[in-house]
Amino acid sequence: MATKKSTKDPSMFETFQEFKETKNIDRTTLVSVLEESFRNVLAKMFGSDENFDVIVNPDKGDFEIHRHRVVVDDGEVSDENREIALSEALKIEPDYEVGEEVSEAVDFTKFGRRAILNLRQTLASKILELDHDALYQKYKDKVGTIVSGEVYQMWKREVLLMDDEGNELHLMKSDQIPADNYRKGETIRAVVKEVTNENNNPRIMLSRTSPEFLKRLLEAEVPEINDGLIAIRKVARMPGERAKVAVESFDDRIDPVGACVGVKGSRVHGIVRELQNENIDVINYTSNVQLFIQRALSPAKVTSIILDEENHKAEVYLQPEEVSLAIGKGGMNIKLASMLTEHTIDVFRVVNEGENDEDIYLDEFADEVDQWVIDAVKALGYDTAKEVLNAPRELLIEKADLEEETVDHLLEVLKAEFEKRLEI
């Protein structure tokens, strides 16, 4: 039997070392990939790799390849890959006989530069495939957790970050807080929103606007949450503006709101700065829906609530001076309360004896209504806005179920905003 000898090619050694040192792949998998790469090349060259033994030592950068063939009489070789003529076998060992198996060392480097290049390409492709799979599995398990990345490139609709291993992380414009302003080389924190793996090409999507981001930031700042003494039940955000968080305590001795806010707001100060001065309201969670809605509308004081559980709607009645607080600037407070409680909230003013039930939106709350209309223009688009403006006034009154004066006011604001944007 032929003496075994290893093959050591400098370029191969460099390849082995590169993958061994820079790729996050365990030794067993690396050896398996190297062997499979050799077999793929051998199969292309000889038609089959079944009668080859491949032994790889990635530490030393060498490998052994042995081909097994059966000895046949001269002139009867039908498959040169699996059979060897007796005369050729005797040149290897003088005592071979017909029917015996010859094991012969193969010098892969003698197959030429093309074979070696083919091997390197195959190996690189398989290693890249494994590397992508490992990256996908790593970040797939991190969905919903906070990661850090260094700003590498900035575009109009996206910021590209790099983690500490050089992996690409994507932060789209829609997932950035409006006031965020990034600089190249700056370290950014965000929550892993989604990980896709289309065509084995992992794409890690981050978010700084997700409610999950605020939730994770609170978990990091409030030990009682990590200890399981306090739970975050609901989070509603208008990124960079305001947020409401509902928390619950499992220990009667712990005030969940006080624990989350900290002494003089010490525990939320860092979070507020991280979120570009986003105001954070922390409230006590309760399974009592009416009470939960009442707390969610804080700082307004609710007089009464009529609940429609089936349709997830609530009619909230307040004293005239409380309505503005319930609605908030630009309708922000009521929007967040609706998001937090998962109920559509309609606010009504309590009419005391001797007062006229006039449309509150036309006097005390004109600013809020104006902002709602402006927001509607942005959301609907100009074509739809034009359709609304051209619609019969009576139809709008009937469909919107509003007072005539209210519809007229809304149309005036809508027209002014529409014309202003056309000028721009």
XYZ file of C-alpha atoms in Angstrom, residues 22-344:
323
model
C -11.864 35.235 11.668
C -14.998 33.130 11.288
C -17.224 32.220 14.172
C -17.331 28.530 13.203
C -16.457 25.629 15.482
C -13.651 23.238 14.551
C -15.892 20.253 13.766
C -17.997 22.287 11.338
C -14.897 23.833 9.764
C -13.321 20.421 9.100
C -16.606 19.158 7.658
C -16.872 22.149 5.323
C -13.272 21.809 4.172
C -13.756 18.122 3.447
C -16.991 18.744 1.573
C -15.304 21.445 -0.511
C -12.539 19.049 -1.520
C -15.084 16.375 -2.400
C -17.073 18.770 -4.572
C -13.967 19.583 -6.611
C -12.966 15.914 -6.847
C -16.467 14.993 -8.014
C -16.240 17.588 -10.794
C -12.818 16.313 -11.864
C -13.368 12.546 -11.666
C -17.142 12.218 -11.915
C -17.453 10.848 -8.368
C -15.821 11.301 -4.964
C -17.131 8.074 -3.394
C -13.813 6.219 -3.673
C -11.776 9.070 -2.140
C -10.720 9.611 1.468
C -10.130 13.225 2.470
C -8.357 14.074 5.725
C -8.024 17.764 6.637
C -5.939 19.392 9.368
C -6.931 23.088 9.475
C -4.505 23.823 12.336
C -1.477 22.926 10.250
C -2.977 23.901 6.929
C -2.365 20.479 5.345
C -4.559 17.706 4.012
C -4.397 14.156 2.672
C -6.358 12.722 -0.236
C -6.373 8.991 -1.046
C -8.067 7.311 -3.985
C -9.109 3.648 -3.827
C -9.169 1.626 -7.034
C -9.591 -2.077 -7.833
C -6.818 -3.896 -9.767
C -7.975 -5.392 -13.114
C -6.131 -7.078 -15.938
C -4.410 -4.870 -18.464
C -6.786 -3.736 -21.187
C -9.913 -4.328 -19.074
C -10.123 -0.920 -17.351
C -13.667 0.421 -17.922
C -13.640 3.187 -15.285
C -10.279 4.861 -14.774
C -11.499 6.515 -11.556
C -12.452 3.210 -9.880
C -10.161 0.711 -11.636
C -6.425 0.443 -12.283
C -4.554 -1.784 -14.684
C -2.367 -4.464 -13.086
C 0.775 -3.081 -14.725
C 0.094 0.370 -13.246
C -0.632 -1.112 -9.821
C 2.672 -2.995 -9.814
C 4.492 0.307 -10.238
C 3.008 1.402 -6.923
C 3.569 -1.892 -5.070
C 5.226 -4.961 -6.670
C 2.965 -7.518 -4.949
C -0.489 -6.314 -6.066
C -2.790 -8.884 -7.679
C -5.998 -8.639 -9.719
C -9.026 -8.010 -7.479
C -7.087 -6.243 -4.736
C -7.733 -2.606 -3.770
C -5.039 -0.040 -4.377
C -4.935 3.011 -2.091
C -2.962 5.793 -3.684
C -2.110 9.240 -2.313
C -3.303 12.058 -4.553
C -1.259 15.247 -4.876
C -3.989 17.853 -5.267
C -1.534 20.633 -6.138
C -0.583 18.770 -9.340
C -4.100 19.222 -10.665
C -3.174 22.768 -11.531
C -4.034 26.315 -10.634
C -7.597 26.018 -11.902
C -8.426 23.167 -9.531
C -6.962 25.031 -6.575
C -8.860 28.203 -7.507
C -12.052 26.167 -7.830
C -11.454 24.713 -4.381
C -10.894 28.146 -2.824
C -14.073 29.516 -4.404
C -16.124 26.534 -3.282
C -14.679 26.772 0.201
C -15.298 30.519 0.421
C -18.893 30.077 -0.765
C -19.658 27.401 1.836
C -17.985 29.342 4.633
C -19.953 32.458 3.657
C -23.170 30.422 3.663
C -22.387 29.110 7.144
C -21.416 32.574 8.323
C -24.725 34.028 7.073
C -26.667 31.254 8.747
C -24.838 31.834 12.037
C -25.524 35.585 11.795
C -29.210 34.973 11.119
C -29.550 32.586 14.067
C -27.666 34.996 16.340
C -29.880 38.007 15.626
C -33.071 36.005 15.235
C -32.742 35.196 18.935
C -32.156 38.895 19.687
C -35.420 40.224 18.223
C -36.932 42.544 20.836
C -33.615 43.198 22.602
C -31.393 46.278 22.529
C -28.140 46.212 20.558
C -25.485 48.827 19.854
C -23.897 49.719 16.563
C -21.481 52.262 15.177
C -22.752 54.610 12.477
C -20.962 53.581 9.280
C -22.944 55.270 6.514
C -25.879 57.657 6.356
C -28.407 57.956 3.558
C -31.653 59.851 3.137
C -33.870 56.893 4.028
C -31.531 54.718 6.043
C -28.587 54.632 8.429
C -26.162 51.730 8.210
C -24.603 50.595 11.494
C -21.881 48.069 12.222
C -21.822 45.870 15.329
C -18.596 44.957 17.106
C -18.093 41.995 14.732
C -18.531 44.076 11.580
C -22.065 42.873 10.812
C -24.404 45.309 9.066
C -27.428 46.649 10.956
C -30.092 48.720 9.188
C -32.013 51.607 10.756
C -34.664 52.919 8.374
C -35.881 56.538 8.451
C -39.324 55.406 9.655
C -37.677 53.699 12.639
C -35.687 56.783 13.656
C -36.875 59.342 16.195
C -37.594 62.570 14.226
C -35.064 64.566 16.259
C -32.291 61.960 15.863
C -29.140 63.396 14.298
C -26.350 60.915 13.633
C -22.632 61.365 13.061
C -20.305 58.841 11.473
C -18.508 56.797 14.131
C -21.168 57.530 16.771
C -22.534 54.584 18.776
C -26.309 54.155 18.526
C -28.636 51.982 20.577
C -31.797 50.462 19.125
C -33.999 47.412 19.486
C -33.833 44.543 16.975
C -37.147 44.898 15.160
C -36.937 42.167 12.539
C -34.472 39.738 10.958
C -35.032 38.416 7.452
C -33.014 35.804 5.576
C -34.038 36.057 1.942
C -31.759 33.968 -0.304
C -29.561 33.268 2.729
C -28.730 36.960 2.970
C -29.530 38.076 6.546
C -30.863 41.614 6.952
C -31.089 42.937 10.511
C -33.615 45.741 10.936
C -33.458 48.003 13.998
C -35.928 50.464 15.502
C -35.788 53.385 17.908
C -39.485 54.202 17.549
C -40.853 50.832 18.646
C -42.683 50.621 22.013
C -40.399 47.640 22.658
C -37.381 49.977 22.690
C -38.839 52.056 25.532
C -39.836 48.879 27.349
C -36.290 47.472 27.195
C -34.787 50.788 28.301
C -37.043 50.763 31.375
C -36.117 47.158 32.136
C -32.448 48.149 32.107
C -32.995 51.134 34.420
C -35.478 49.652 36.922
C -34.103 46.670 38.925
C -37.572 45.803 40.219
C -38.658 44.961 36.661
C -35.758 42.570 36.147
C -36.457 41.034 39.553
C -40.035 40.323 38.502
C -41.571 42.591 41.153
C -42.938 45.017 38.559
C -44.319 44.233 35.111
C -44.730 46.547 32.129
C -48.214 45.819 30.813
C -48.673 48.326 28.003
C -46.580 50.915 26.148
C -47.838 53.599 23.745
C -45.504 56.043 22.022
C -45.444 59.026 19.748
C -41.671 58.874 19.173
C -39.752 61.904 20.320
C -42.896 63.564 21.662
C -44.653 61.655 24.394
C -45.236 58.145 25.724
C -47.501 56.412 28.208
C -46.442 53.299 30.092
C -48.756 51.141 32.210
C -47.011 49.207 34.993
C -48.184 46.778 37.662
C -46.605 45.755 40.969
C -46.732 42.210 42.374
C -45.623 43.444 45.793
C -48.039 45.628 47.760
C -45.092 47.355 49.397
C -43.770 48.656 46.062
C -45.287 51.612 44.237
C -44.735 50.694 40.566
C -45.004 54.277 39.293
C -42.573 55.641 41.892
C -40.143 52.775 41.310
C -40.082 53.378 37.556
C -39.788 57.155 37.779
C -37.267 57.192 40.638
C -36.455 59.980 43.069
C -37.023 63.282 41.243
C -37.280 61.327 37.986
C -33.752 59.944 38.308
C -34.592 56.631 36.643
C -36.253 58.098 33.576
C -33.915 61.052 32.986
C -31.469 58.920 31.007
C -34.271 57.338 28.997
C -35.788 60.741 28.210
C -32.408 61.928 26.888
C -31.994 58.734 24.840
C -35.432 59.313 23.290
C -34.727 62.961 22.407
C -36.670 64.449 25.337
C -39.723 62.257 24.863
C -42.018 62.884 27.837
C -42.873 59.653 29.634
C -46.073 59.244 31.650
C -46.083 56.189 33.923
C -49.475 55.017 35.207
C -50.800 52.143 37.303
C -52.219 49.300 35.216
C -55.568 47.771 36.099
C -57.796 45.165 34.471
C -60.751 47.438 35.191
C -61.157 48.999 31.743
C -63.059 52.085 32.898
C -60.501 52.840 35.573
C -57.652 52.156 33.121
C -59.092 54.632 30.601
C -59.508 57.177 33.380
C -55.856 56.811 34.369
C -54.700 56.842 30.752
C -56.336 60.259 30.208
C -54.348 61.764 33.089
C -53.807 64.602 33.941
C -57.485 65.176 33.028
C -60.076 64.225 35.652
C -62.892 62.121 34.195
C -66.478 62.632 35.383
C -68.009 59.490 33.865
C -67.429 56.837 31.201
C -69.865 54.925 28.999
C -68.106 51.767 27.772
C -68.851 49.723 24.653
C -66.710 46.643 25.262
C -67.895 44.808 22.139
C -66.699 47.552 19.790
C -63.824 48.702 22.018
C -65.191 52.216 22.274
C -65.571 54.595 25.211
C -67.494 57.841 25.640
C -65.728 59.935 28.255
C -67.462 62.875 29.916
C -65.489 65.643 31.590
C -66.007 69.078 33.049
C -65.389 71.841 30.446
C -62.064 72.857 31.964
C -60.790 69.244 31.824
C -61.526 68.571 28.146
C -58.467 70.429 26.891
C -56.238 68.392 29.222
C -57.814 65.126 28.067
C -57.298 65.969 24.406
C -53.808 67.392 24.831
C -51.771 69.441 22.387
C -52.597 68.324 18.872
C -54.799 65.584 20.318
C -51.697 63.805 21.576
C -52.992 62.808 25.023
C -56.208 61.245 23.776
C -54.381 59.451 20.938
C -51.902 57.879 23.355
C -54.686 56.947 25.768
C -56.536 55.208 22.927
C -53.385 53.345 21.913
C -52.637 52.330 25.489
C -56.140 51.115 26.350
C -56.879 49.757 22.849
C -60.209 51.593 22.891
C -61.469 54.374 20.644
